[in-house]
Tab-separated table of N, CA and C and ligand atoms in Angstrom:
chain	number	residue	atom	x	y	z
A	618	UNK	N	0.739	-1.291	0.019
A	618	UNK	CA	-0.098	0.072	-0.067
A	618	UNK	C	0.964	1.085	0.313
A	619	UNK	N	0.575	2.343	-0.849
A	619	UNK	CA	1.275	3.528	-0.920
A	619	UNK	C	1.228	4.395	0.523
A	620	UNK	N	2.386	4.849	1.266
A	620	UNK	CA	2.365	5.315	2.021
A	620	UNK	C	2.711	6.985	1.942
A	621	UNK	N	2.348	7.746	2.892
A	621	UNK	CA	2.264	9.019	2.163
A	621	UNK	C	3.344	9.769	3.606
A	622	UNK	N	3.954	9.336	4.249
A	622	UNK	CA	4.945	9.812	5.234
A	622	UNK	C	6.077	8.610	4.620
A	623	UNK	N	7.104	9.631	4.359
A	623	UNK	CA	8.276	9.435	4.273
A	623	UNK	C	9.159	10.101	5.282
A	624	UNK	N	10.050	9.530	6.041
A	624	UNK	CA	10.996	10.211	6.940
A	624	UNK	C	12.289	9.688	6.679
A	625	UNK	N	13.131	10.382	7.203
A	625	UNK	CA	14.575	10.707	7.100
A	625	UNK	C	15.026	10.456	8.628
A	626	UNK	N	16.310	9.208	8.961
A	626	UNK	CA	16.672	9.309	10.106
A	626	UNK	C	18.246	9.623	10.044
A	627	UNK	N	18.476	10.827	10.926
A	627	UNK	CA	19.631	11.487	10.948
A	627	UNK	C	21.046	10.761	11.545
A	628	UNK	N	21.708	10.741	11.412
A	628	UNK	CA	22.772	9.855	12.396
A	628	UNK	C	22.929	11.432	13.389
A	629	UNK	N	23.099	10.660	14.423
A	629	UNK	CA	23.396	11.337	15.591
A	629	UNK	C	24.885	11.640	16.209
A	630	UNK	N	25.369	12.520	15.977
A	630	UNK	CA	26.933	12.903	16.022
A	630	UNK	C	27.315	12.838	17.935
A	631	UNK	N	26.413	13.176	18.275
A	631	UNK	CA	26.465	13.112	19.799
A	631	UNK	C	27.878	12.710	20.222
A	632	UNK	N	27.565	13.269	21.293
A	632	UNK	CA	28.736	12.092	22.470
A	632	UNK	C	28.392	13.139	23.399
A	633	UNK	N	29.432	12.643	24.965
A	633	UNK	CA	28.691	12.645	26.457
A	633	UNK	C	28.350	14.580	26.488
A	634	UNK	N	28.847	15.009	25.394
A	634	UNK	CA	28.615	16.708	25.601
A	634	UNK	C	27.322	16.928	25.360
A	635	UNK	N	26.727	16.099	24.816
A	635	UNK	CA	25.635	16.502	23.711
A	635	UNK	C	25.103	15.856	22.240
A	636	UNK	N	23.912	16.376	21.792
A	636	UNK	CA	23.825	15.751	20.370
A	636	UNK	C	23.979	16.903	19.433
A	637	UNK	N	24.213	16.164	18.372
A	637	UNK	CA	24.784	17.280	16.940
A	637	UNK	C	24.340	16.309	15.869
A	638	UNK	N	23.295	17.226	14.970
A	638	UNK	CA	22.763	16.151	13.650
A	638	UNK	C	23.312	17.195	12.361
A	639	UNK	N	24.045	16.636	11.597
A	639	UNK	CA	24.805	17.525	10.532
A	639	UNK	C	23.867	17.313	8.917
A	640	UNK	N	23.337	18.359	8.589
A	640	UNK	CA	22.244	18.413	7.473
A	640	UNK	C	23.275	18.537	6.296
A	641	UNK	N	23.194	17.771	4.977
A	641	UNK	CA	23.975	18.383	3.881
A	641	UNK	C	23.218	18.049	2.628
A	642	UNK	N	23.006	19.093	1.844
A	642	UNK	CA	22.135	18.965	0.768
A	642	UNK	C	22.646	17.918	-0.209
A	643	UNK	N	21.693	17.073	-0.889
A	643	UNK	CA	22.030	15.983	-1.852
A	643	UNK	C	22.427	14.745	-0.938
A	644	UNK	N	22.933	14.925	0.000
A	644	UNK	CA	23.258	13.945	1.041
A	644	UNK	C	22.038	13.100	1.904
A	645	UNK	N	22.050	13.592	2.811
A	645	UNK	CA	20.960	12.831	3.818
A	645	UNK	C	19.820	13.985	3.594
A	646	UNK	N	19.909	15.299	2.982
A	646	UNK	CA	18.621	15.785	2.491
A	646	UNK	C	18.569	15.669	0.712
A	647	UNK	N	17.449	15.134	0.830
A	647	UNK	CA	17.631	14.747	-1.012
A	647	UNK	C	17.054	15.778	-2.087
A	648	UNK	N	18.082	16.862	-1.454
A	648	UNK	CA	17.591	18.325	-2.685
A	648	UNK	C	18.344	19.297	-1.932
A	649	UNK	N	18.944	20.469	-3.553
A	649	UNK	CA	19.753	21.119	-3.111
A	649	UNK	C	18.704	22.192	-2.189
A	650	UNK	N	19.205	23.167	-0.841
A	650	UNK	CA	18.671	23.516	-0.212
A	650	UNK	C	19.094	25.140	-0.551
A	651	UNK	N	17.733	25.690	-0.532
A	651	UNK	CA	17.901	27.042	-1.406
A	651	UNK	C	17.044	28.032	0.185
A	652	UNK	N	16.599	27.339	0.939
A	652	UNK	CA	15.866	28.214	1.841
A	652	UNK	C	15.469	27.719	3.159
A	653	UNK	N	15.774	28.171	4.630
A	653	UNK	CA	15.575	27.346	5.550
A	653	UNK	C	14.745	28.335	6.574
A	654	UNK	N	13.682	28.056	6.933
A	654	UNK	CA	12.836	28.614	8.119
A	654	UNK	C	12.473	28.000	8.902
A	655	UNK	N	11.739	28.358	10.082
A	655	UNK	CA	11.534	27.713	11.295
A	655	UNK	C	10.445	28.693	12.081
A	656	UNK	N	9.769	27.582	12.279
A	656	UNK	CA	8.348	28.096	13.234
A	656	UNK	C	8.449	27.746	14.704
A	657	UNK	N	8.112	29.013	15.541
A	657	UNK	CA	8.140	28.603	17.150
A	657	UNK	C	7.418	29.569	17.714
A	658	UNK	N	6.983	29.411	19.113
A	658	UNK	CA	6.201	30.236	19.917
A	658	UNK	C	4.907	29.996	19.342
A	659	UNK	N	4.704	28.931	18.732
A	659	UNK	CA	3.458	28.570	18.489
A	659	UNK	C	2.095	28.515	19.360
A	660	UNK	N	1.018	29.249	19.591
A	660	UNK	CA	-0.141	29.599	20.180
A	660	UNK	C	-0.436	28.152	20.636
A	661	UNK	N	-1.148	27.353	21.775
A	661	UNK	CA	-1.592	26.814	22.369
A	661	UNK	C	-3.090	26.546	21.419
A	662	UNK	N	-3.255	25.438	20.463
A	662	UNK	CA	-4.576	24.718	19.667
A	662	UNK	C	-4.521	25.543	18.608
A	663	UNK	N	-3.556	26.210	18.028
A	663	UNK	CA	-3.501	26.968	16.422
A	663	UNK	C	-2.969	25.382	15.907
A	664	UNK	N	-3.350	25.866	14.554
A	664	UNK	CA	-2.954	24.742	13.592
A	664	UNK	C	-2.334	25.723	12.134
A	665	UNK	N	-1.756	25.284	11.629
A	665	UNK	CA	-0.819	25.806	10.576
A	665	UNK	C	-1.335	25.023	9.000
A	666	UNK	N	-0.272	25.585	8.085
A	666	UNK	CA	-0.567	25.153	6.559
A	666	UNK	C	-1.654	25.223	6.097
A	667	UNK	N	-2.368	24.169	5.654
A	667	UNK	CA	-3.586	24.097	4.717
A	667	UNK	C	-3.343	24.706	3.593
A	668	UNK	N	-2.300	23.811	3.355
A	668	UNK	CA	-2.048	24.471	1.237
A	668	UNK	C	-1.238	23.321	0.837
A	669	UNK	N	-0.567	23.030	-0.149
A	669	UNK	CA	-0.168	22.370	-0.757
A	669	UNK	C	0.928	23.416	-1.836
A	670	UNK	N	2.060	22.614	-2.620
A	670	UNK	CA	2.825	23.529	-3.113
A	670	UNK	C	2.824	22.469	-4.444
A	671	UNK	N	2.730	23.191	-5.639
A	671	UNK	CA	3.282	22.742	-7.066
A	671	UNK	C	4.267	22.214	-7.086
A	672	UNK	N	5.436	22.681	-6.535
A	672	UNK	CA	6.709	22.322	-6.937
A	672	UNK	C	7.748	22.193	-5.873
A	673	UNK	N	7.178	22.740	-4.662
A	673	UNK	CA	8.617	22.628	-3.638
A	673	UNK	C	8.446	21.461	-3.108
A	674	UNK	N	9.864	21.001	-2.441
A	674	UNK	CA	10.296	19.843	-1.606
A	674	UNK	C	10.703	20.087	-0.480
A	675	UNK	N	10.186	19.532	0.751
A	675	UNK	CA	10.774	20.393	1.872
A	675	UNK	C	11.162	19.128	2.832
A	676	UNK	N	12.006	19.538	3.704
A	676	UNK	CA	12.054	18.245	5.057
A	676	UNK	C	11.799	19.311	6.479
A	677	UNK	N	10.831	18.636	7.313
A	677	UNK	CA	10.664	18.949	8.516
A	677	UNK	C	11.081	18.464	9.553
A	678	UNK	N	11.630	19.296	10.430
A	678	UNK	CA	12.302	18.450	11.347
A	678	UNK	C	11.901	19.387	13.012
A	679	UNK	N	11.450	18.350	13.641
A	679	UNK	CA	10.775	19.414	14.846
A	679	UNK	C	12.205	19.594	15.673
A	680	UNK	N	13.017	20.150	15.844
A	680	UNK	CA	14.516	20.055	16.372
A	680	UNK	C	14.163	20.540	18.173
A	681	UNK	N	12.840	21.012	18.391
A	681	UNK	CA	12.640	20.926	19.687
A	681	UNK	C	11.065	20.625	19.865
A	682	UNK	N	10.571	19.883	20.826
A	682	UNK	CA	9.245	19.897	21.369
A	682	UNK	C	8.547	19.186	20.159
A	683	UNK	N	7.182	19.383	19.814
A	683	UNK	CA	6.415	18.246	18.985
A	683	UNK	C	5.498	18.999	18.500
A	684	UNK	N	5.065	18.728	16.973
A	684	UNK	CA	3.748	18.367	16.463
A	684	UNK	C	3.470	17.610	15.475
A	685	UNK	N	2.143	17.836	15.161
A	685	UNK	CA	1.886	16.435	14.054
A	685	UNK	C	1.549	17.198	12.750
A	686	UNK	N	1.828	16.216	11.996
A	686	UNK	CA	1.570	16.831	10.385
A	686	UNK	C	0.071	15.667	9.910
A	687	UNK	N	-0.439	16.535	8.898
A	687	UNK	CA	-1.209	15.428	8.664
A	687	UNK	C	-1.069	15.917	6.921
A	688	UNK	N	-0.739	14.413	5.955
A	688	UNK	CA	-0.226	14.640	4.696
A	688	UNK	C	-1.333	14.104	4.176
A	689	UNK	N	-2.088	15.000	3.110
A	689	UNK	CA	-3.027	14.354	2.146
A	689	UNK	C	-2.876	14.518	0.542
A	690	UNK	N	-3.145	13.319	0.336
A	690	UNK	CA	-2.792	13.437	-1.466
A	690	UNK	C	-4.069	13.660	-2.128
A	691	UNK	N	-5.121	14.127	-1.812
A	691	UNK	CA	-6.344	13.925	-2.432
A	691	UNK	C	-7.104	13.072	-2.539
A	692	UNK	N	-6.555	11.767	-2.164
A	692	UNK	CA	-6.980	10.299	-1.886
A	692	UNK	C	-7.355	9.636	-0.482
A	693	UNK	N	-6.250	10.083	0.035
A	693	UNK	CA	-5.725	9.293	1.131
A	693	UNK	C	-4.878	10.379	2.357
A	694	UNK	N	-5.143	10.184	3.584
A	694	UNK	CA	-4.793	11.213	4.470
A	694	UNK	C	-3.845	10.649	5.374
A	695	UNK	N	-2.576	10.650	5.804
A	695	UNK	CA	-1.720	10.335	7.016
A	695	UNK	C	-1.349	11.016	8.112
A	696	UNK	N	-1.418	10.882	8.997
A	696	UNK	CA	-0.863	11.645	10.406
A	696	UNK	C	0.349	11.168	10.475
A	697	UNK	N	1.269	12.374	10.894
A	697	UNK	CA	2.693	11.705	11.997
A	697	UNK	C	3.376	12.995	12.983
A	698	UNK	N	3.296	12.283	14.185
A	698	UNK	CA	4.111	13.186	15.223
A	698	UNK	C	5.786	13.138	14.834
A	699	UNK	N	5.822	14.384	14.686
A	699	UNK	CA	7.448	14.927	14.673
A	699	UNK	C	7.803	15.465	16.048
A	700	UNK	N	8.878	14.443	16.829
A	700	UNK	CA	9.022	14.997	18.307
A	700	UNK	C	10.679	14.490	18.408
A	701	UNK	N	11.361	14.219	17.614
A	701	UNK	CA	12.926	14.092	17.668
A	701	UNK	C	13.846	14.763	16.499
A	702	UNK	N	14.811	15.388	17.439
A	702	UNK	CA	15.736	16.200	16.355
A	702	UNK	C	16.522	15.571	15.274
A	703	UNK	N	16.248	14.076	15.396
A	703	UNK	CA	16.999	13.467	14.393
A	703	UNK	C	15.839	12.567	13.684
A	704	UNK	N	15.033	13.112	13.395
A	704	UNK	CA	14.040	12.596	12.163
A	704	UNK	C	13.595	13.736	11.677
A	705	UNK	N	13.538	13.840	10.062
A	705	UNK	CA	12.676	14.373	8.884
A	705	UNK	C	11.761	14.115	8.674
A	706	UNK	N	11.060	14.774	8.541
A	706	UNK	CA	9.285	14.178	7.541
A	706	UNK	C	9.910	15.086	6.064
A	707	UNK	N	10.059	14.144	5.204
A	707	UNK	CA	10.025	14.454	3.316
A	707	UNK	C	8.617	14.963	2.986
A	708	UNK	N	8.390	15.903	2.657
A	708	UNK	CA	7.098	16.532	2.398
A	708	UNK	C	7.189	16.969	0.730
A	709	UNK	N	6.680	15.951	0.343
A	709	UNK	CA	6.897	16.205	-1.134
A	709	UNK	C	6.015	17.376	-2.172
A	710	UNK	N	6.292	17.572	-3.266
A	710	UNK	CA	5.377	18.553	-3.912
A	710	UNK	C	3.966	18.173	-4.117
A	711	UNK	N	2.833	18.895	-4.394
A	711	UNK	CA	1.690	18.094	-4.570
A	711	UNK	C	0.875	17.261	-3.387
A	712	UNK	N	1.173	17.795	-2.305
A	712	UNK	CA	0.552	16.992	-1.373
A	712	UNK	C	-0.050	18.224	-0.155
A	713	UNK	N	-1.145	18.010	0.115
A	713	UNK	CA	-1.825	19.381	1.090
A	713	UNK	C	-0.947	18.412	2.488
A	714	UNK	N	-0.846	19.840	2.847
A	714	UNK	CA	-0.085	19.591	4.651
A	714	UNK	C	-0.856	20.223	5.762
A	715	UNK	N	-1.269	19.655	6.728
A	715	UNK	CA	-1.401	20.651	7.956
A	715	UNK	C	-0.311	20.166	9.201
A	716	UNK	N	-0.652	21.322	9.909
A	716	UNK	CA	0.408	20.965	10.945
A	716	UNK	C	-0.690	21.262	12.450
A	717	UNK	N	-0.749	20.759	13.080
A	717	UNK	CA	-0.937	20.605	14.625
A	717	UNK	C	-1.017	20.220	15.634
A	718	UNK	N	-1.135	20.226	16.759
A	718	UNK	CA	-0.848	20.004	18.001
A	718	UNK	C	0.871	20.172	18.388
A	719	UNK	N	1.171	21.830	18.461
A	719	UNK	CA	2.331	22.158	18.301
A	719	UNK	C	2.561	22.229	19.977
A	720	UNK	N	3.707	21.663	20.459
A	720	UNK	CA	3.889	21.673	22.034
A	720	UNK	C	4.336	23.325	22.538
A	721	UNK	N	4.461	23.852	23.415
A	721	UNK	CA	4.475	25.177	23.734
A	721	UNK	C	6.068	25.755	22.909
A	722	UNK	N	6.999	24.068	23.311
A	722	UNK	CA	8.527	24.434	23.220
A	722	UNK	C	8.872	23.964	21.876
A	723	UNK	N	7.900	24.019	21.022
A	723	UNK	CA	8.322	23.013	19.681
A	723	UNK	C	8.927	24.188	18.720
A	724	UNK	N	10.119	23.779	17.897
A	724	UNK	CA	10.762	24.913	16.850
A	724	UNK	C	10.754	23.881	15.779
A	725	UNK	N	10.058	24.260	14.946
A	725	UNK	CA	10.013	23.385	13.710
A	725	UNK	C	10.697	23.966	12.655
A	726	UNK	N	12.082	23.264	12.443
A	726	UNK	CA	12.552	23.977	11.249
A	726	UNK	C	12.218	23.083	9.863
A	727	UNK	N	12.386	24.169	8.986
A	727	UNK	CA	11.656	23.060	7.572
A	727	UNK	C	13.091	23.664	6.533
A	728	UNK	N	13.844	22.569	5.959
A	728	UNK	CA	14.715	22.986	4.727
A	728	UNK	C	13.435	23.095	3.394
A	729	UNK	N	13.970	23.771	2.733
A	729	UNK	CA	12.815	23.921	1.221
A	729	UNK	C	14.134	23.913	-0.071
A	730	UNK	N	13.129	22.895	-0.854
A	730	UNK	CA	14.226	23.175	-2.450
A	730	UNK	C	14.120	24.538	-3.026
A	731	UNK	N	13.463	25.483	-2.562
A	731	UNK	CA	13.454	26.798	-3.417
A	731	UNK	C	13.195	27.747	-2.626
A	732	UNK	N	13.640	28.860	-3.263
A	732	UNK	CA	12.823	30.331	-2.614
A	732	UNK	C	11.262	30.699	-2.360
A	733	UNK	N	11.347	31.271	-1.521
A	733	UNK	CA	9.765	31.673	-1.294
A	733	UNK	C	8.732	32.198	-2.579
A	734	UNK	N	8.350	31.365	-2.923
A	734	UNK	CA	7.479	32.053	-3.881
A	734	UNK	C	5.633	31.507	-3.803
A	735	UNK	N	4.664	32.717	-3.788
A	735	UNK	CA	3.419	32.431	-3.136
A	735	UNK	C	2.817	32.016	-4.319
A	736	UNK	N	3.387	31.895	-5.672
A	736	UNK	CA	2.940	31.554	-6.745
A	736	UNK	C	2.605	30.070	-6.919
A	737	UNK	N	3.921	29.478	-5.956
A	737	UNK	CA	3.594	28.072	-6.131
A	737	UNK	C	2.768	27.511	-5.150
A	738	UNK	N	2.030	28.273	-4.111
A	738	UNK	CA	1.251	27.675	-3.217
A	738	UNK	C	-0.096	27.394	-3.701
A	739	UNK	N	-0.728	26.156	-3.324
A	739	UNK	CA	-2.418	26.327	-3.913
A	739	UNK	C	-2.826	25.815	-2.185
A	740	UNK	N	-3.896	27.319	-1.986
A	740	UNK	CA	-4.307	27.403	-0.558
A	740	UNK	C	-5.860	27.395	-0.552
A	741	UNK	N	-6.385	26.788	-1.942
A	741	UNK	CA	-7.636	26.464	-1.737
A	741	UNK	C	-7.586	24.936	-2.000
A	742	UNK	N	-8.492	24.311	-0.823
A	742	UNK	CA	-8.550	22.846	-0.927
A	742	UNK	C	-9.521	22.104	-2.232
A	743	UNK	N	-9.866	23.025	-2.614
A	743	UNK	CA	-10.981	22.468	-3.703
A	743	UNK	C	-10.015	22.563	-5.355
A	744	UNK	N	-9.741	23.875	-4.949
A	744	UNK	CA	-8.281	23.781	-6.296
A	744	UNK	C	-7.450	22.599	-6.305
A	745	UNK	N	-7.118	22.349	-5.151
A	745	UNK	CA	-6.114	20.960	-4.688
A	745	UNK	C	-6.371	19.804	-5.818
A	746	UNK	N	-7.905	19.738	-4.912
A	746	UNK	CA	-8.644	18.355	-5.275
A	746	UNK	C	-8.622	18.322	-6.661
A	747	UNK	N	-9.203	19.852	-7.702
A	747	UNK	CA	-9.154	19.601	-8.799
A	747	UNK	C	-7.873	19.047	-9.630
A	748	UNK	N	-6.738	19.929	-9.439
A	748	UNK	CA	-5.576	19.360	-9.503
A	748	UNK	C	-5.063	18.136	-9.677
A	749	UNK	N	-5.357	17.505	-8.296
A	749	UNK	CA	-4.836	16.262	-8.465
A	749	UNK	C	-5.995	15.448	-9.439
A	750	UNK	N	-6.659	15.407	-9.655
A	750	UNK	CA	-7.899	14.674	-10.306
A	750	UNK	C	-7.676	14.727	-11.609
A	751	UNK	N	-6.940	16.006	-12.218
A	751	UNK	CA	-6.753	15.632	-13.497
A	751	UNK	C	-5.769	14.632	-14.046
B	1494	LIG	C1	5.098	24.638	4.288
B	1494	LIG	C2	4.717	24.962	5.879
B	1494	LIG	C3	5.290	23.258	6.507
B	1494	LIG	C4	7.473	34.223	4.003
B	1494	LIG	O1	7.449	35.080	3.533
B	1494	LIG	N1	8.574	33.444	3.377
B	1494	LIG	C5	8.609	32.226	3.845
B	1494	LIG	O2	9.556	31.247	3.767
B	1494	LIG	C6	7.597	31.321	4.416
B	1494	LIG	C7	7.974	29.867	4.749
B	1494	LIG	C8	6.688	32.521	4.567
B	1494	LIG	N2	6.598	33.370	4.236
B	1494	LIG	C9	5.380	34.128	4.820
B	1494	LIG	C10	4.308	33.876	4.138
B	1494	LIG	C11	3.222	34.334	4.942
B	1494	LIG	O3	2.766	35.659	4.914
B	1494	LIG	O4	4.893	34.460	6.200
B	1494	LIG	C12	3.620	34.006	6.349
B	1494	LIG	C13	3.163	32.818	7.112
B	1494	LIG	O5	3.661	31.818	6.079
B	1494	LIG	P1	2.525	30.554	5.604
B	1494	LIG	O6	0.667	31.162	6.388
B	1494	LIG	O7	2.745	29.907	4.893
B	1494	LIG	O8	3.000	29.487	7.174
B	1494	LIG	P2	2.541	28.135	7.197
B	1494	LIG	O9	3.179	27.782	8.452
B	1494	LIG	O10	0.651	27.631	6.744
B	1494	LIG	O11	3.302	27.296	6.452
B	1494	LIG	C14	4.570	26.870	6.069
B	1494	LIG	C15	5.149	27.452	5.117
B	1494	LIG	O12	4.770	28.670	4.577
B	1494	LIG	C16	4.949	26.363	3.984
B	1494	LIG	O13	5.830	26.242	2.588
B	1494	LIG	O14	5.078	23.682	4.000
B	1494	LIG	O15	5.430	25.708	6.896
């Protein structure tokens, strides 16, 4: 069965001093990284996302705390809790994503394959379904 959740386990290079993870474009991140952003200080009960991207690929990592992603390809939906700085969620193009259940200490770091471009977003779910059913 097709799974929508694809994760990457990063090597922890930590030692007795603490943890360390190294992220390298086209090595343990499967694209050239053009942008990094992070989401933090999320208020209790808020949800984010609710869009898809036409071309953008991303890897999301909860470097602190936790949150829950819903990934939806227009046919199926799957949920994934991110709660480890050594685990990345690969978010492919053309999937609807939602983020829920942010812990107060969540820092969600996202590595993106391209620069910010509002024209790459599909922010209306009905438009997303139309595109996916073509
Ligand atoms: C995604 C999920 C996981 C920028 O100006 N530059 C940026 O690089 C980003 C990411 C956002 N923005 C602006 C656009 C909006 O005016 O910041 C504002 C908040 O962005 P948005 O409402 O799209 O944030 P989220 O948390 O709903 O979605 C974000 C990313 O936008 C999106 O690509 O896949 O995180």
